[in-house]
Each structure stands twice: as C-alpha cells, then as structure tokens.
Amino acid sequence: MSVSLDQELGNRLSIIGTAGLRRVQEAWGSPQAPLRCTPQGEYLNFSSNDYLGLANHPRVRSALSRGAARWGCGAGAAHLLGGHTTEHAELEEELAGFVGRQRALLFGSGYLANVGVIGALVERGDAIFQDRLNHASLIDGALGSRAVFKRYRHADVAQLAELLAADSARHRLVVTDGVFSMDGDVAPLEQIVTVCRQRDAWLMVDDAHGFGVLGDTGAGSVAGAGLSVNEVPVLMATLGKALGTAGAFVAGSDALIDYLIQRARTFVYSTAAPAAVAAATREALRVVQEEPQRRERLHELVRRFRAGAAQAGLPLLPSSTPIQPLLLGGVERLLAWRDALREAGILAGAIRPPTVPRGTARLRITLTAAHTAGQVDRLLETLAAIASRETTAGAQVPA
Ligand SMILES: *Cc1c(COP(=O)(O)O)cnc(C)c1O
C-alpha cells in the first residue's frame, strides 16, 4: 500500500526530531541589531552576520527609500531583458574598483552566484577541488556541474597538491571559502595559490565572510593576503553580510565577466534585484570606505571576546575573525548551552550536523561593530557561568 506524501514526510520529520536536529524558523519583531525583540521579550543577539552594523544604518536605510522613490520596487526582468539599470551598473563598477578588478557582475544571492559561476566554468571532463568545509552553495554548484568533484581535508594544502598531481582533467578549478563560515578561520590562500600555479589550476575564492571585514580597506581575505586577480582570478562575495543589504557579486577580468553574462544560468534566468537595493549597497560601500573605525572596533571586540573566553577556559576555535564558535561536540550538550544562554536573554546560533560534521556541534557566536564592550562582557560572564555549572554537575564532554 502506498503511503501519502504527508505520512511519509511525518515519518522523516520525526526521525529528524528524535536526533535533536529539527530546525525551526523564528520570526523576529525588530530589525537586525544587538538587541532583538520577540513576543517573549528582548534578547542580546550574537547570531548575526551584520558584521559592520550596516543592515539598519540610517544612511543605508535612507538610500534604500530614496532608491525606491526613484526606481520603484521590482526590477521587472532579468538583467539581460531590461532589469539592469544605471544604478546596478554603477554599483558593479564601484565593487570592481573596491576589490581592484576590471569588472564585477551582480547576482541575486551568494547561493545563486556560486551555483552559476561553477556551472559556467567547468563541465563534463573537467575536475573541481574543494575544501571539505566549503559552504553548501559551492558544494551544490560542483554537484550540479557534471565535473569530477574531489574534496580535500580542511585547509590541507598538501592533500590538495596530491589530488591535483594525480589528476589529468582538461580544466581544474580549485574553490575555497576565504573565511570558513562555521569555523571562522581564514583559508591558507597564499599556499593554495602556489599549488594552483604549479598545477595549472584555476582558483575561485568565496569571500562571503571576509568582504568588508578583512584587509586594510575591508576589501576582504584575498586583498588581506596581498593577492591579485592574477593569483585569484575568480572572486565572489556577498552583500547581505558585512554590507548589510542583499545579493552578491563576482569580480575578475573583463573576459570572466563577459563569459558569465553568456553562461551563468543563475544570472541569465533570474530577475535582477531591485535597483533600490543596489542604491542601498552603494551607500553601504561608501560607509565601509569612510568609516574604517567600524572594522577596527569589530576586531577590538573579537580580541576582547577571545581573551575573556580563553581565561574562562571556553572551547574556542583558532579564529581571528568575528565568527567565534565554541566547539561543544554533541548535539545534547549544544542544546543545553543554547537553552541556558537563552534563559539569560542571549542568543547564539546552534549549529548541528549536517551543517557541520558529526561530533562537532557548536555554538556559533558572531560579533559585530554594533555591539558594545559591555555586551560582550555580559556574554562572557554568562558563558563562564554555564561552563562552571557544567563542571560542577560533572557533565560528560561528548567526543
Ligand atoms: C552566506 C554564504 C553564502 C550564500 O550567500 P547568500 O547571499 O546568503 O545566498 C555563500 N557562501 C558562503 C561562504 C556564505 O557564508
């Protein structure tokens, strides 16, 4: 007898729930900020990627309204069919200039950019090499591309070199996150560049979490490592994290961008983002350039958090970025910590498999330039109290 769709899905959901892996959407009643409101009350928020505090910045907000007054709401078509405006074009030019490349191309989101770029650059008969901890959108891009897909151990450049040496595909594309989204560490970009050069492989860096945050000017992890378009020909970054708006872009040579316009399906077959959003992003980019103190303050808070967490013996990972996960191991322990934090009015992301490997569940704490030192201290005190209660209770630390 056949099972109805809802019965089958009910069974699958209960398996997910029993494992403690059920995800729920929560609806917030206030803009992205260190203090967030829900119907249950106010929370101190350490779960946002709004690293520079621009998502609700007055200048960015008013650029969005002015943009809407000038351009209306929807773009009404894909970029190639009338959705592209001078506002989009100017944003692309400014982004390209900011990251020191000839041209840039906008995509509706980082997910779409990654799937579109990888699908355009490689095909059957080619090979693609990725860090095991790369973002899901890069993995999906590779799986959909029909190229042979190989993954190397996290940040293991020696293994990448071996895989490249043993491979004879026509074209080889190496892809890495610039900053790993669930670990916060920066990829060993210089070493990856060296191996790619030795083995004639192309390199793509996804700088979703480095853009706006790393490098002297905020141009990201690639600029921070002193690497140019010759070494990293394909640079992708998102606009919904440090820039505080939405969308993503790819930057590189004239040839790269021209080719993506022909062949990146997620660019060709998707409606352009509203021009008003492009206007807001242009303003956010100006704030990034005019207010370097936001970045400095952010890095200061990162140092403060790490010093305090180390002193309290919290399970820090080796990250110098605003992503500061606490590695808790098992899902039960993670949920206990998350709930205890919540009871104290603090929010951090509970990251479980399959987003991260089994046994590496973690509390993903993210800091932003909008937090105060006092708020970071409150977080540290609360975490230290949770840790010491756990020790007193003699709780096991799951592997
Ligand atoms: C968030 C993220 C993306 C996806 O970007 P969206 O604009 O949110 O779709 C891609 N890559 C990495 C590393 C990310 O963290």
Short mmCIF file of N, CA and C in Angstrom, two decimals, residues 208-301:
data_model
loop_
_atom_site.label_atom_id
_atom_site.label_comp_id
_atom_site.label_asym_id
_atom_site.label_seq_id
_atom_site.Cartn_x
_atom_site.Cartn_y
_atom_site.Cartn_z
N ALA A 208 32.42 35.49 1.32
CA ALA A 208 31.18 35.95 1.97
C ALA A 208 31.45 36.58 3.34
N HIS A 209 32.37 35.98 4.11
CA HIS A 209 32.59 36.48 5.48
C HIS A 209 33.85 37.33 5.62
N GLY A 210 34.63 37.47 4.55
CA GLY A 210 35.83 38.30 4.62
C GLY A 210 35.58 39.69 4.06
N PHE A 211 34.68 39.76 3.08
CA PHE A 211 34.41 41.03 2.40
C PHE A 211 33.84 42.06 3.38
N GLY A 212 34.47 43.24 3.42
CA GLY A 212 34.03 44.30 4.34
C GLY A 212 34.70 44.21 5.71
N VAL A 213 35.26 43.02 6.01
CA VAL A 213 35.78 42.77 7.36
C VAL A 213 37.31 42.69 7.38
N LEU A 214 37.89 41.98 6.41
CA LEU A 214 39.34 41.75 6.40
C LEU A 214 40.04 42.67 5.39
N GLY A 215 41.36 42.75 5.51
CA GLY A 215 42.15 43.61 4.62
C GLY A 215 42.15 45.04 5.14
N ASP A 216 43.19 45.79 4.78
CA ASP A 216 43.34 47.16 5.30
C ASP A 216 42.14 48.03 4.99
N THR A 217 41.54 47.83 3.82
CA THR A 217 40.43 48.69 3.42
C THR A 217 39.09 47.99 3.55
N GLY A 218 39.11 46.72 3.96
CA GLY A 218 37.86 45.96 4.03
C GLY A 218 37.58 45.21 2.74
N ALA A 219 38.55 45.17 1.82
CA ALA A 219 38.31 44.51 0.53
C ALA A 219 38.31 42.98 0.65
N GLY A 220 38.64 42.44 1.84
CA GLY A 220 38.44 41.01 2.06
C GLY A 220 39.71 40.21 2.25
N SER A 221 39.53 38.88 2.32
CA SER A 221 40.65 37.99 2.65
C SER A 221 41.69 37.94 1.54
N VAL A 222 41.25 38.08 0.28
CA VAL A 222 42.19 38.00 -0.84
C VAL A 222 43.11 39.22 -0.83
N ALA A 223 42.51 40.40 -0.65
CA ALA A 223 43.30 41.63 -0.52
C ALA A 223 44.16 41.55 0.74
N GLY A 224 43.60 41.01 1.82
CA GLY A 224 44.33 40.90 3.07
C GLY A 224 45.59 40.05 2.93
N ALA A 225 45.54 39.05 2.03
CA ALA A 225 46.70 38.20 1.80
C ALA A 225 47.60 38.79 0.72
N GLY A 226 47.26 39.97 0.22
CA GLY A 226 48.09 40.63 -0.79
C GLY A 226 48.02 39.95 -2.15
N LEU A 227 46.91 39.27 -2.44
CA LEU A 227 46.79 38.53 -3.70
C LEU A 227 45.97 39.32 -4.72
N SER A 228 46.33 39.18 -5.97
CA SER A 228 45.68 39.95 -7.02
C SER A 228 44.83 39.04 -7.91
N VAL A 229 44.26 39.64 -8.94
CA VAL A 229 43.43 38.90 -9.88
C VAL A 229 44.24 37.83 -10.63
N ASN A 230 45.54 38.02 -10.76
CA ASN A 230 46.36 37.00 -11.43
C ASN A 230 46.43 35.73 -10.61
N GLU A 231 46.41 35.89 -9.29
CA GLU A 231 46.52 34.73 -8.42
C GLU A 231 45.16 34.13 -8.09
N VAL A 232 44.18 35.00 -7.92
CA VAL A 232 42.81 34.55 -7.63
C VAL A 232 41.90 35.12 -8.72
N PRO A 233 41.80 34.43 -9.85
CA PRO A 233 41.05 35.01 -10.97
C PRO A 233 39.55 35.15 -10.71
N VAL A 234 38.99 34.31 -9.83
CA VAL A 234 37.54 34.39 -9.59
C VAL A 234 37.28 34.71 -8.13
N LEU A 235 36.75 35.90 -7.88
CA LEU A 235 36.43 36.32 -6.52
C LEU A 235 34.93 36.54 -6.41
N MET A 236 34.34 35.87 -5.42
CA MET A 236 32.91 36.06 -5.19
C MET A 236 32.73 36.58 -3.76
N ALA A 237 31.80 37.51 -3.58
CA ALA A 237 31.49 37.94 -2.21
C ALA A 237 30.00 38.28 -2.14
N THR A 238 29.48 38.27 -0.91
CA THR A 238 28.05 38.54 -0.74
C THR A 238 27.84 39.94 -0.18
N LEU A 239 26.65 40.45 -0.37
CA LEU A 239 26.32 41.81 0.06
C LEU A 239 25.36 41.80 1.25
N GLY A 240 24.90 40.62 1.64
CA GLY A 240 23.93 40.51 2.74
C GLY A 240 24.58 40.33 4.10
N LYS A 241 25.90 40.26 4.15
CA LYS A 241 26.57 40.08 5.45
C LYS A 241 27.15 41.44 5.87
N ALA A 242 28.48 41.65 5.73
CA ALA A 242 29.04 42.91 6.23
C ALA A 242 28.42 44.14 5.57
N LEU A 243 28.00 44.04 4.31
CA LEU A 243 27.46 45.22 3.63
C LEU A 243 26.03 45.55 4.08
N GLY A 244 25.38 44.58 4.72
CA GLY A 244 24.09 44.87 5.35
C GLY A 244 22.90 44.97 4.40
N THR A 245 23.08 44.61 3.12
CA THR A 245 21.93 44.71 2.21
C THR A 245 21.55 43.31 1.71
N ALA A 246 21.70 43.02 0.41
CA ALA A 246 21.33 41.70 -0.10
C ALA A 246 21.97 41.50 -1.46
N GLY A 247 22.16 40.24 -1.83
CA GLY A 247 22.73 39.92 -3.14
C GLY A 247 24.19 39.53 -3.04
N ALA A 248 24.84 39.45 -4.19
CA ALA A 248 26.24 39.03 -4.24
C ALA A 248 26.84 39.52 -5.54
N PHE A 249 28.18 39.40 -5.65
CA PHE A 249 28.82 39.75 -6.91
C PHE A 249 30.02 38.85 -7.14
N VAL A 250 30.40 38.77 -8.41
CA VAL A 250 31.63 38.08 -8.79
C VAL A 250 32.50 39.13 -9.46
N ALA A 251 33.79 39.15 -9.14
CA ALA A 251 34.68 40.14 -9.74
C ALA A 251 35.88 39.45 -10.35
N GLY A 252 36.36 40.01 -11.46
CA GLY A 252 37.51 39.45 -12.15
C GLY A 252 37.79 40.20 -13.42
N SER A 253 38.38 39.49 -14.38
CA SER A 253 38.76 40.11 -15.64
C SER A 253 37.52 40.40 -16.48
N ASP A 254 37.75 41.22 -17.49
CA ASP A 254 36.72 41.50 -18.47
C ASP A 254 36.21 40.20 -19.11
N ALA A 255 37.14 39.31 -19.44
CA ALA A 255 36.75 38.05 -20.09
C ALA A 255 35.87 37.20 -19.17
N LEU A 256 36.25 37.13 -17.88
CA LEU A 256 35.46 36.33 -16.94
C LEU A 256 34.02 36.84 -16.88
N ILE A 257 33.89 38.15 -16.71
CA ILE A 257 32.54 38.71 -16.54
C ILE A 257 31.73 38.57 -17.83
N ASP A 258 32.38 38.83 -18.95
CA ASP A 258 31.67 38.71 -20.22
C ASP A 258 31.19 37.26 -20.42
N TYR A 259 32.05 36.31 -20.04
CA TYR A 259 31.67 34.90 -20.20
C TYR A 259 30.51 34.52 -19.26
N LEU A 260 30.58 35.01 -18.02
CA LEU A 260 29.50 34.70 -17.07
C LEU A 260 28.17 35.26 -17.56
N ILE A 261 28.22 36.42 -18.20
CA ILE A 261 26.98 37.01 -18.74
C ILE A 261 26.38 36.08 -19.81
N GLN A 262 27.23 35.37 -20.54
CA GLN A 262 26.73 34.43 -21.55
C GLN A 262 26.23 33.13 -20.93
N ARG A 263 26.95 32.64 -19.89
CA ARG A 263 26.76 31.25 -19.50
C ARG A 263 26.33 30.96 -18.06
N ALA A 264 26.35 31.95 -17.17
CA ALA A 264 25.94 31.65 -15.78
C ALA A 264 24.41 31.65 -15.73
N ARG A 265 23.84 30.45 -15.62
CA ARG A 265 22.39 30.32 -15.75
C ARG A 265 21.63 31.04 -14.64
N THR A 266 22.22 31.10 -13.44
CA THR A 266 21.53 31.78 -12.33
C THR A 266 21.57 33.29 -12.50
N PHE A 267 22.45 33.78 -13.38
CA PHE A 267 22.43 35.20 -13.75
C PHE A 267 21.42 35.43 -14.87
N VAL A 268 21.52 34.62 -15.91
CA VAL A 268 20.70 34.83 -17.11
C VAL A 268 19.21 34.66 -16.82
N TYR A 269 18.89 33.63 -16.02
CA TYR A 269 17.47 33.26 -15.87
C TYR A 269 16.85 33.69 -14.56
N SER A 270 17.34 34.78 -13.97
CA SER A 270 16.79 35.22 -12.69
C SER A 270 16.56 36.73 -12.72
N THR A 271 15.46 37.17 -12.15
CA THR A 271 15.12 38.60 -12.14
C THR A 271 16.18 39.40 -11.38
N ALA A 272 16.55 40.53 -11.91
CA ALA A 272 17.52 41.40 -11.25
C ALA A 272 16.98 41.83 -9.89
N ALA A 273 17.89 42.04 -8.93
CA ALA A 273 17.48 42.58 -7.63
C ALA A 273 16.97 44.01 -7.86
N PRO A 274 16.10 44.49 -6.97
CA PRO A 274 15.60 45.86 -7.14
C PRO A 274 16.73 46.88 -7.21
N ALA A 275 16.58 47.88 -8.07
CA ALA A 275 17.59 48.94 -8.18
C ALA A 275 17.76 49.67 -6.85
N ALA A 276 16.68 49.77 -6.07
CA ALA A 276 16.77 50.45 -4.77
C ALA A 276 17.75 49.72 -3.85
N VAL A 277 17.80 48.40 -3.98
CA VAL A 277 18.75 47.64 -3.17
C VAL A 277 20.18 47.94 -3.63
N ALA A 278 20.36 48.10 -4.94
CA ALA A 278 21.68 48.48 -5.46
C ALA A 278 22.07 49.85 -4.91
N ALA A 279 21.10 50.76 -4.83
CA ALA A 279 21.38 52.10 -4.29
C ALA A 279 21.81 52.00 -2.83
N ALA A 280 21.13 51.15 -2.06
CA ALA A 280 21.48 50.97 -0.65
C ALA A 280 22.88 50.36 -0.52
N THR A 281 23.19 49.41 -1.39
CA THR A 281 24.51 48.78 -1.33
C THR A 281 25.61 49.78 -1.67
N ARG A 282 25.34 50.67 -2.63
CA ARG A 282 26.33 51.70 -2.97
C ARG A 282 26.61 52.56 -1.75
N GLU A 283 25.56 52.91 -1.01
CA GLU A 283 25.75 53.74 0.18
C GLU A 283 26.52 52.95 1.25
N ALA A 284 26.18 51.68 1.40
CA ALA A 284 26.89 50.84 2.39
C ALA A 284 28.38 50.77 2.05
N LEU A 285 28.69 50.67 0.77
CA LEU A 285 30.09 50.60 0.34
C LEU A 285 30.81 51.90 0.67
N ARG A 286 30.09 53.02 0.55
CA ARG A 286 30.68 54.31 0.94
C ARG A 286 30.96 54.32 2.45
N VAL A 287 30.02 53.84 3.23
CA VAL A 287 30.24 53.83 4.69
C VAL A 287 31.45 52.95 5.03
N VAL A 288 31.56 51.80 4.36
CA VAL A 288 32.71 50.91 4.60
C VAL A 288 34.01 51.67 4.37
N GLN A 289 34.05 52.49 3.32
CA GLN A 289 35.28 53.18 2.98
C GLN A 289 35.52 54.40 3.86
N GLU A 290 34.43 55.06 4.27
CA GLU A 290 34.58 56.30 5.05
C GLU A 290 34.72 56.05 6.54
N GLU A 291 34.32 54.88 7.01
CA GLU A 291 34.35 54.63 8.45
C GLU A 291 35.14 53.37 8.82
N PRO A 292 36.48 53.43 8.59
CA PRO A 292 37.30 52.26 8.93
C PRO A 292 37.22 51.92 10.42
N GLN A 293 36.78 52.89 11.23
CA GLN A 293 36.70 52.64 12.68
C GLN A 293 35.70 51.52 13.00
N ARG A 294 34.73 51.27 12.09
CA ARG A 294 33.81 50.15 12.32
C ARG A 294 34.58 48.83 12.33
N ARG A 295 35.49 48.69 11.36
CA ARG A 295 36.28 47.46 11.29
C ARG A 295 37.22 47.35 12.49
N GLU A 296 37.83 48.48 12.84
CA GLU A 296 38.76 48.45 13.98
C GLU A 296 38.05 48.04 15.26
N ARG A 297 36.88 48.63 15.47
CA ARG A 297 36.09 48.33 16.66
C ARG A 297 35.70 46.84 16.70
N LEU A 298 35.31 46.34 15.54
CA LEU A 298 34.93 44.93 15.43
C LEU A 298 36.10 44.03 15.84
N HIS A 299 37.30 44.32 15.32
CA HIS A 299 38.45 43.48 15.63
C HIS A 299 38.85 43.61 17.10
N GLU A 300 38.61 44.81 17.66
CA GLU A 300 38.87 45.01 19.08
C GLU A 300 37.94 44.12 19.91
N LEU A 301 36.67 44.06 19.52
CA LEU A 301 35.71 43.22 20.25
C LEU A 301 36.06 41.74 20.11
#
